[in-house]
Coordinates of N, CA and C in Angstrom, one line a residue:
M1 N 187.2 100.0 197.4 CA 186.8 101.3 197.7 C 186.4 102.0 196.4
P2 N 185.2 102.7 196.4 CA 184.7 103.3 195.2 C 185.6 104.5 194.8
R3 N 185.7 104.8 193.5 CA 186.4 105.9 193.1 C 185.6 107.2 193.3
P4 N 186.3 108.3 193.5 CA 185.6 109.6 193.8 C 184.8 110.1 192.6
F5 N 183.8 110.8 192.9 CA 182.8 111.3 191.9 C 183.5 112.0 190.7
W6 N 184.6 112.8 191.0 CA 185.2 113.5 189.9 C 186.0 112.7 189.0
E7 N 186.2 111.4 189.3 CA 186.8 110.4 188.4 C 185.8 109.6 187.7
T8 N 184.6 109.6 188.1 CA 183.6 108.7 187.5 C 182.5 109.4 186.8
K9 N 182.4 110.7 187.0 CA 181.3 111.5 186.3 C 181.9 112.6 185.4
T10 N 181.1 112.9 184.4 CA 181.5 114.1 183.6 C 181.0 115.3 184.4
L11 N 181.5 116.5 184.0 CA 181.0 117.7 184.7 C 179.5 117.9 184.6
E12 N 179.0 117.5 183.4 CA 177.5 117.6 183.2 C 176.7 116.7 184.1
E13 N 177.3 115.6 184.6 CA 176.6 114.6 185.4 C 176.7 115.0 186.9
L14 N 177.4 115.9 187.3 CA 177.6 116.3 188.7 C 176.3 116.9 189.3
S15 N 176.0 116.6 190.5 CA 175.0 117.2 191.3 C 175.4 118.7 191.6
Q16 N 174.5 119.5 192.0 CA 174.9 120.9 192.4 C 175.9 120.9 193.5
A17 N 175.7 120.0 194.5 CA 176.7 119.9 195.6 C 178.1 119.5 195.2
E18 N 178.1 118.5 194.3 CA 179.4 118.0 193.8 C 180.1 119.1 192.9
W19 N 179.3 119.8 192.1 CA 179.9 120.9 191.3 C 180.5 121.9 192.2
E20 N 179.7 122.4 193.2 CA 180.2 123.4 194.1 C 181.5 122.9 194.9
S21 N 181.5 121.7 195.3 CA 182.7 121.2 196.0 C 183.9 121.1 195.2
L22 N 183.8 121.1 193.8 CA 185.0 121.1 193.0 C 185.8 122.4 193.0
C23 N 185.2 123.5 193.4 CA 185.9 124.7 193.5 C 187.0 124.5 194.6
D24 N 188.3 124.8 194.2 CA 189.4 124.6 195.1 C 189.6 125.7 196.0
G25 N 188.9 126.9 195.8 CA 189.1 128.0 196.7 C 190.4 128.8 196.4
C26 N 190.9 128.8 195.2 CA 192.1 129.5 194.9 C 191.8 131.0 194.7
G27 N 190.6 131.4 194.3 CA 190.2 132.8 194.1 C 190.7 133.4 192.8
R28 N 191.4 132.7 192.0 CA 191.9 133.2 190.7 C 190.9 133.6 189.7
C29 N 189.7 132.9 189.7 CA 188.7 133.3 188.7 C 188.0 134.6 189.2
C30 N 188.3 135.1 190.4 CA 187.6 136.3 191.0 C 188.5 137.5 190.9
L31 N 189.5 137.4 190.0 CA 190.4 138.6 189.7 C 190.1 139.2 188.4
Y32 N 190.3 140.5 188.3 CA 190.1 141.2 187.1 C 191.1 140.7 186.0
K33 N 190.6 140.5 184.8 CA 191.4 140.1 183.7 C 191.3 141.2 182.6
L34 N 192.4 141.3 181.9 CA 192.4 142.3 180.8 C 192.6 141.6 179.5
A35 N 191.9 142.0 178.5 CA 192.1 141.4 177.2 C 192.7 142.3 176.2
D36 N 193.6 141.7 175.4 CA 194.2 142.5 174.3 C 193.2 142.3 173.1
R37 N 192.6 143.4 172.8 CA 191.6 143.4 171.7 C 192.1 142.9 170.4
E38 N 193.3 143.2 170.1 CA 193.9 142.8 168.8 C 194.3 141.4 168.7
G39 N 195.0 140.9 169.8 CA 195.6 139.6 169.8 C 194.7 138.6 170.5
G40 N 193.7 139.1 171.3 CA 192.9 138.2 172.0 C 193.5 137.6 173.3
E41 N 194.7 137.9 173.6 CA 195.4 137.3 174.8 C 194.7 137.9 176.0
V42 N 194.6 137.1 177.0 CA 194.1 137.5 178.3 C 195.2 137.6 179.3
F43 N 195.2 138.8 180.0 CA 196.2 139.0 181.1 C 195.5 139.0 182.4
H44 N 196.1 138.3 183.4 CA 195.6 138.2 184.7 C 196.2 139.4 185.5
T45 N 195.4 139.9 186.4 CA 195.9 140.9 187.3 C 195.8 140.5 188.8
D46 N 196.3 141.3 189.7 CA 196.2 141.0 191.1 C 195.1 141.9 191.7
I47 N 194.1 142.3 190.9 CA 193.0 143.1 191.4 C 191.8 142.2 191.6
A48 N 191.4 142.2 192.9 CA 190.4 141.3 193.3 C 189.0 141.9 193.1
C49 N 188.0 141.0 192.8 CA 186.6 141.4 192.8 C 186.3 142.0 194.2
P50 N 185.5 143.0 194.2 CA 185.1 143.6 195.5 C 184.5 142.6 196.5
L51 N 183.9 141.6 196.0 CA 183.3 140.6 196.8 C 184.2 139.5 197.3
L52 N 185.4 139.4 196.8 CA 186.3 138.3 197.2 C 186.9 138.6 198.6
N53 N 186.7 137.6 199.5 CA 187.3 137.6 200.8 C 188.8 137.2 200.5
T54 N 189.7 138.1 200.7 CA 191.1 137.8 200.3 C 191.8 136.9 201.3
E55 N 191.2 136.6 202.4 CA 191.8 135.7 203.4 C 191.4 134.2 203.1
T56 N 190.1 134.1 202.8 CA 189.6 132.7 202.5 C 189.6 132.4 201.1
C57 N 189.7 133.4 200.2 CA 189.7 133.3 198.7 C 188.3 132.7 198.3
R58 N 187.3 133.1 199.0 CA 185.9 132.7 198.7 C 185.1 134.0 198.5
C59 N 184.0 133.9 197.8 CA 183.1 135.1 197.6 C 182.4 135.4 199.0
S60 N 182.4 136.6 199.3 CA 181.8 137.1 200.6 C 180.3 137.1 200.5
D61 N 179.7 137.0 199.3 CA 178.2 137.0 199.1 C 177.9 136.2 197.9
Y62 N 178.3 134.9 198.0 CA 178.1 134.0 196.9 C 176.7 133.9 196.3
T63 N 175.7 133.9 197.2 CA 174.3 133.8 196.8 C 173.9 135.0 196.0
N64 N 174.3 136.2 196.3 CA 173.9 137.4 195.7 C 174.9 138.0 194.8
R65 N 175.9 137.3 194.4 CA 177.0 137.8 193.7 C 176.7 138.4 192.3
F66 N 175.7 137.9 191.6 CA 175.4 138.4 190.3 C 174.6 139.7 190.4
E67 N 173.8 139.9 191.5 CA 173.1 141.1 191.7 C 174.1 142.2 192.2
R68 N 175.0 141.8 193.1 CA 175.9 142.8 193.6 C 177.1 143.1 192.7
F69 N 177.5 142.2 191.8 CA 178.6 142.4 190.9 C 178.2 141.8 189.6
P70 N 177.5 142.6 188.7 CA 177.0 142.1 187.5 C 178.0 141.5 186.5
A71 N 179.3 141.9 186.7 CA 180.3 141.4 185.8 C 180.8 140.0 186.2
C72 N 180.3 139.5 187.3 CA 180.6 138.1 187.8 C 180.1 137.1 186.7
I73 N 181.0 136.1 186.4 CA 180.6 135.1 185.4 C 180.4 133.8 186.1
A74 N 179.3 133.2 185.8 CA 179.0 131.8 186.4 C 179.7 130.8 185.6
L75 N 180.4 129.9 186.3 CA 181.1 128.8 185.6 C 180.1 127.7 185.5
T76 N 180.1 127.1 184.3 CA 179.2 126.0 184.0 C 180.0 124.9 183.3
P77 N 179.5 123.7 183.2 CA 180.2 122.7 182.5 C 180.6 123.1 181.0
A78 N 179.6 123.8 180.4 CA 179.9 124.2 179.0 C 181.0 125.3 178.9
N79 N 180.9 126.3 179.7 CA 181.8 127.4 179.5 C 183.2 127.1 180.1
V80 N 183.3 126.2 181.1 CA 184.6 125.8 181.6 C 185.5 125.3 180.5
R81 N 185.0 124.6 179.6 CA 185.7 124.1 178.4 C 186.1 125.2 177.5
E82 N 185.4 126.3 177.5 CA 185.6 127.4 176.6 C 186.5 128.5 177.1
F83 N 186.6 128.6 178.5 CA 187.3 129.7 179.1 C 188.8 129.4 179.2
G84 N 189.6 129.8 178.2 CA 191.0 129.5 178.2 C 191.7 130.3 179.3
W85 N 191.1 131.3 179.9 CA 191.7 132.1 180.9 C 191.7 131.4 182.3
L86 N 190.9 130.3 182.4 CA 190.9 129.6 183.7 C 192.3 129.0 183.9
P87 N 192.9 129.1 185.1 CA 194.3 128.6 185.2 C 194.3 127.1 185.1
P88 N 195.5 126.6 184.6 CA 195.6 125.2 184.4 C 195.5 124.4 185.8
T89 N 195.5 125.1 186.9 CA 195.4 124.5 188.2 C 193.9 124.4 188.6
C90 N 193.0 125.1 187.9 CA 191.6 125.1 188.2 C 191.0 123.7 188.2
A91 N 190.3 123.3 189.3 CA 189.8 122.0 189.4 C 188.7 121.7 188.3
Y92 N 187.9 122.7 188.0 CA 186.9 122.5 186.9 C 187.6 122.2 185.6
R93 N 188.7 123.0 185.3 CA 189.4 122.7 184.1 C 190.1 121.4 184.1
R94 N 190.8 121.1 185.2 CA 191.5 119.8 185.3 C 190.6 118.6 185.1
V95 N 189.4 118.6 185.7 CA 188.4 117.5 185.5 C 187.9 117.5 184.1
A96 N 187.6 118.6 183.5 CA 187.2 118.7 182.1 C 188.2 118.1 181.2
E97 N 189.5 118.3 181.5 CA 190.6 117.8 180.7 C 191.0 116.4 181.0
G98 N 190.3 115.8 182.0 CA 190.6 114.4 182.4 C 191.9 114.3 183.2
R99 N 192.4 115.4 183.8 CA 193.6 115.3 184.6 C 193.4 115.1 186.1
G100 N 192.2 115.0 186.6 CA 192.0 114.7 188.0 C 192.3 115.9 188.9
L101 N 192.3 115.8 190.1 CA 192.5 116.8 191.1 C 194.0 116.8 191.6
A102 N 194.5 117.9 191.9 CA 195.9 118.0 192.4 C 195.9 117.6 193.9
W103 N 197.1 117.3 194.4 CA 197.2 116.9 195.8 C 196.7 117.9 196.8
W104 N 196.8 119.2 196.4 CA 196.4 120.2 197.3 C 194.9 120.6 197.3
H105 N 194.2 120.0 196.4 CA 192.7 120.2 196.4 C 192.1 119.7 197.7
P106 N 191.2 120.5 198.3 CA 190.6 120.1 199.5 C 189.9 118.8 199.5
L107 N 189.3 118.4 198.4 CA 188.7 117.1 198.3 C 189.7 115.9 198.3
V108 N 190.9 116.2 198.0 CA 192.0 115.2 198.0 C 192.7 115.3 199.4
S109 N 193.1 116.5 199.8 CA 193.9 116.6 201.0 C 193.0 116.6 202.3
G110 N 191.7 116.9 202.2 CA 190.8 116.9 203.3 C 190.9 118.2 204.1
R111 N 191.7 119.2 203.6 CA 191.9 120.4 204.3 C 191.8 121.6 203.3
P112 N 191.0 122.6 203.6 CA 190.9 123.7 202.7 C 192.1 124.6 202.6
E113 N 193.0 124.5 203.6 CA 194.2 125.3 203.7 C 195.3 124.9 202.6
T114 N 195.2 123.7 202.1 CA 196.3 123.2 201.3 C 196.4 124.0 200.0
V115 N 195.3 124.5 199.5 CA 195.4 125.3 198.3 C 196.3 126.6 198.5
H116 N 196.2 127.1 199.7 CA 197.0 128.3 200.1 C 198.5 127.8 200.4
E117 N 198.6 126.7 201.1 CA 200.0 126.2 201.5 C 200.8 125.9 200.2
A118 N 200.1 125.4 199.2 CA 200.7 125.0 197.9 C 201.1 126.3 197.1
G119 N 200.7 127.4 197.5 CA 201.0 128.7 196.8 C 200.2 128.9 195.5
V120 N 199.1 128.2 195.4 CA 198.2 128.3 194.2 C 197.2 129.4 194.3
S121 N 196.8 129.7 195.5 CA 195.7 130.7 195.7 C 196.2 132.1 195.7
V122 N 195.3 133.0 195.7 CA 195.6 134.5 195.7 C 195.8 135.0 197.1
Q123 N 195.7 134.2 198.1 CA 195.7 134.7 199.5 C 197.0 135.5 199.7
G124 N 196.8 136.8 200.2 CA 197.9 137.7 200.5 C 198.6 138.3 199.3
R125 N 198.0 138.1 198.1 CA 198.7 138.6 196.9 C 197.9 139.5 196.1
V126 N 196.7 140.0 196.6 CA 195.9 140.8 195.7 C 195.5 142.1 196.4
I127 N 195.0 143.0 195.6 CA 194.5 144.3 196.1 C 193.0 144.5 195.7
P128 N 192.3 145.2 196.5 CA 190.9 145.5 196.1 C 190.9 146.6 195.0
P129 N 189.8 146.6 194.2 CA 189.8 147.6 193.0 C 189.9 149.0 193.5
D130 N 189.4 149.3 194.7 CA 189.5 150.7 195.1 C 190.9 151.1 195.6
A131 N 191.8 150.2 195.6 CA 193.2 150.5 196.0 C 194.0 151.0 194.8
L132 N 193.5 151.0 193.6 CA 194.2 151.4 192.4 C 194.5 152.9 192.5
R133 N 193.5 153.7 192.9 CA 193.7 155.1 193.1 C 194.4 155.8 191.9
G134 N 193.8 155.6 190.8 CA 194.4 156.2 189.6 C 195.4 155.4 188.8
E135 N 195.9 154.4 189.4 CA 196.9 153.5 188.8 C 196.2 152.8 187.6
D136 N 196.9 152.6 186.6 CA 196.4 151.8 185.4 C 196.4 150.3 185.7
A137 N 195.2 149.7 185.4 CA 195.1 148.3 185.7 C 196.1 147.5 184.9
W138 N 196.5 148.0 183.7 CA 197.5 147.3 182.9 C 198.9 147.2 183.7
D139 N 199.1 148.0 184.6 CA 200.3 147.9 185.4 C 200.2 146.8 186.5
R140 N 199.1 146.2 186.6 CA 198.9 145.2 187.7 C 198.8 143.8 187.2
W141 N 199.2 143.5 185.9 CA 199.1 142.1 185.4 C 200.3 141.3 186.1
V142 N 200.0 140.1 186.3 CA 200.9 139.2 187.1 C 200.9 137.8 186.4
D143 N 202.0 137.1 186.7 CA 202.2 135.7 186.4 C 202.0 134.9 187.6
W144 N 200.9 134.2 187.7 CA 200.6 133.5 189.0 C 201.3 132.2 189.1
P145 N 201.7 131.8 190.4 CA 202.2 130.5 190.6 C 201.2 129.4 190.2
G146 N 201.7 128.4 189.6 CA 200.8 127.3 189.1 C 200.4 127.4 187.7
E147 N 200.9 128.5 187.0 CA 200.6 128.6 185.6 C 201.3 127.5 184.8
D148 N 202.4 127.0 185.4 CA 203.1 125.9 184.8 C 202.3 124.7 185.3
V149 N 201.8 123.9 184.4 CA 200.9 122.8 184.7 C 201.7 121.8 185.6
D150 N 203.0 121.7 185.5 CA 203.8 120.8 186.3 C 203.7 121.2 187.8
D151 N 203.5 122.4 188.1 CA 203.5 122.9 189.5 C 202.4 122.2 190.3
A152 N 201.3 121.9 189.6 CA 200.1 121.3 190.2 C 200.3 119.9 190.7
A153 N 201.3 119.2 190.1 CA 201.6 117.8 190.4 C 202.6 117.7 191.5
K154 N 203.3 118.8 191.9 CA 204.3 118.7 192.9 C 203.8 118.5 194.3
E155 N 204.6 117.8 195.1 CA 204.2 117.5 196.5 C 204.3 118.7 197.4
P156 N 203.7 118.7 198.6 CA 203.8 119.8 199.5 C 205.3 120.3 199.7
G157 N 205.4 121.6 199.7 CA 206.7 122.2 199.9 C 207.5 122.3 198.6
Q158 N 207.0 121.8 197.5 CA 207.8 121.8 196.3 C 207.2 122.7 195.2
A159 N 206.0 123.3 195.5 CA 205.3 124.1 194.5 C 206.2 125.4 194.3
R160 N 206.2 125.9 193.1 CA 207.0 127.0 192.7 C 206.4 128.2 193.5
K161 N 207.2 128.9 194.2 CA 206.8 130.1 194.9 C 207.3 131.4 194.1
T162 N 206.6 132.4 194.1 CA 207.1 133.7 193.5 C 207.1 134.7 194.6
G163 N 207.8 135.8 194.4 CA 207.8 136.8 195.3 C 206.4 137.5 195.3
S164 N 206.4 138.7 196.0 CA 205.2 139.4 196.0 C 204.8 139.9 194.6
V165 N 203.6 140.1 194.3 CA 203.2 140.5 193.0 C 202.9 142.0 192.9

């Protein structure tokens, strides 16, 4: 049986369809991030991009996302290796680092729901930016499940769960 494309190709060698299929649908790259200007540390929030469908954890207007939300950042093989803020569970990051895909990735499990079942996605844990209503975004930083690289290797039902964020 042939090995899957993500094990035999570099990110640069992937077709557009293969690249797109690597997205695990966690939605974590579609959340607002805050940067400490002095220390350079990046803090993740539970504030979703206005285009993020919080049920599916997919962009609601992927084709037009850059026009509708200019702050959207396109992931490329080059910048995936540079973006330290991508979660260690991110499929792009995992493949770039030679770690392969986790058991819950839809290409491995055959089901898009496993990313949610594993507790890795943002499903049910985020707010839209208009829900802030004067609240400071710095009050919304969170520690996402799966930040511990070992979580990504655990079998179903064993992923670390956190309470509401």
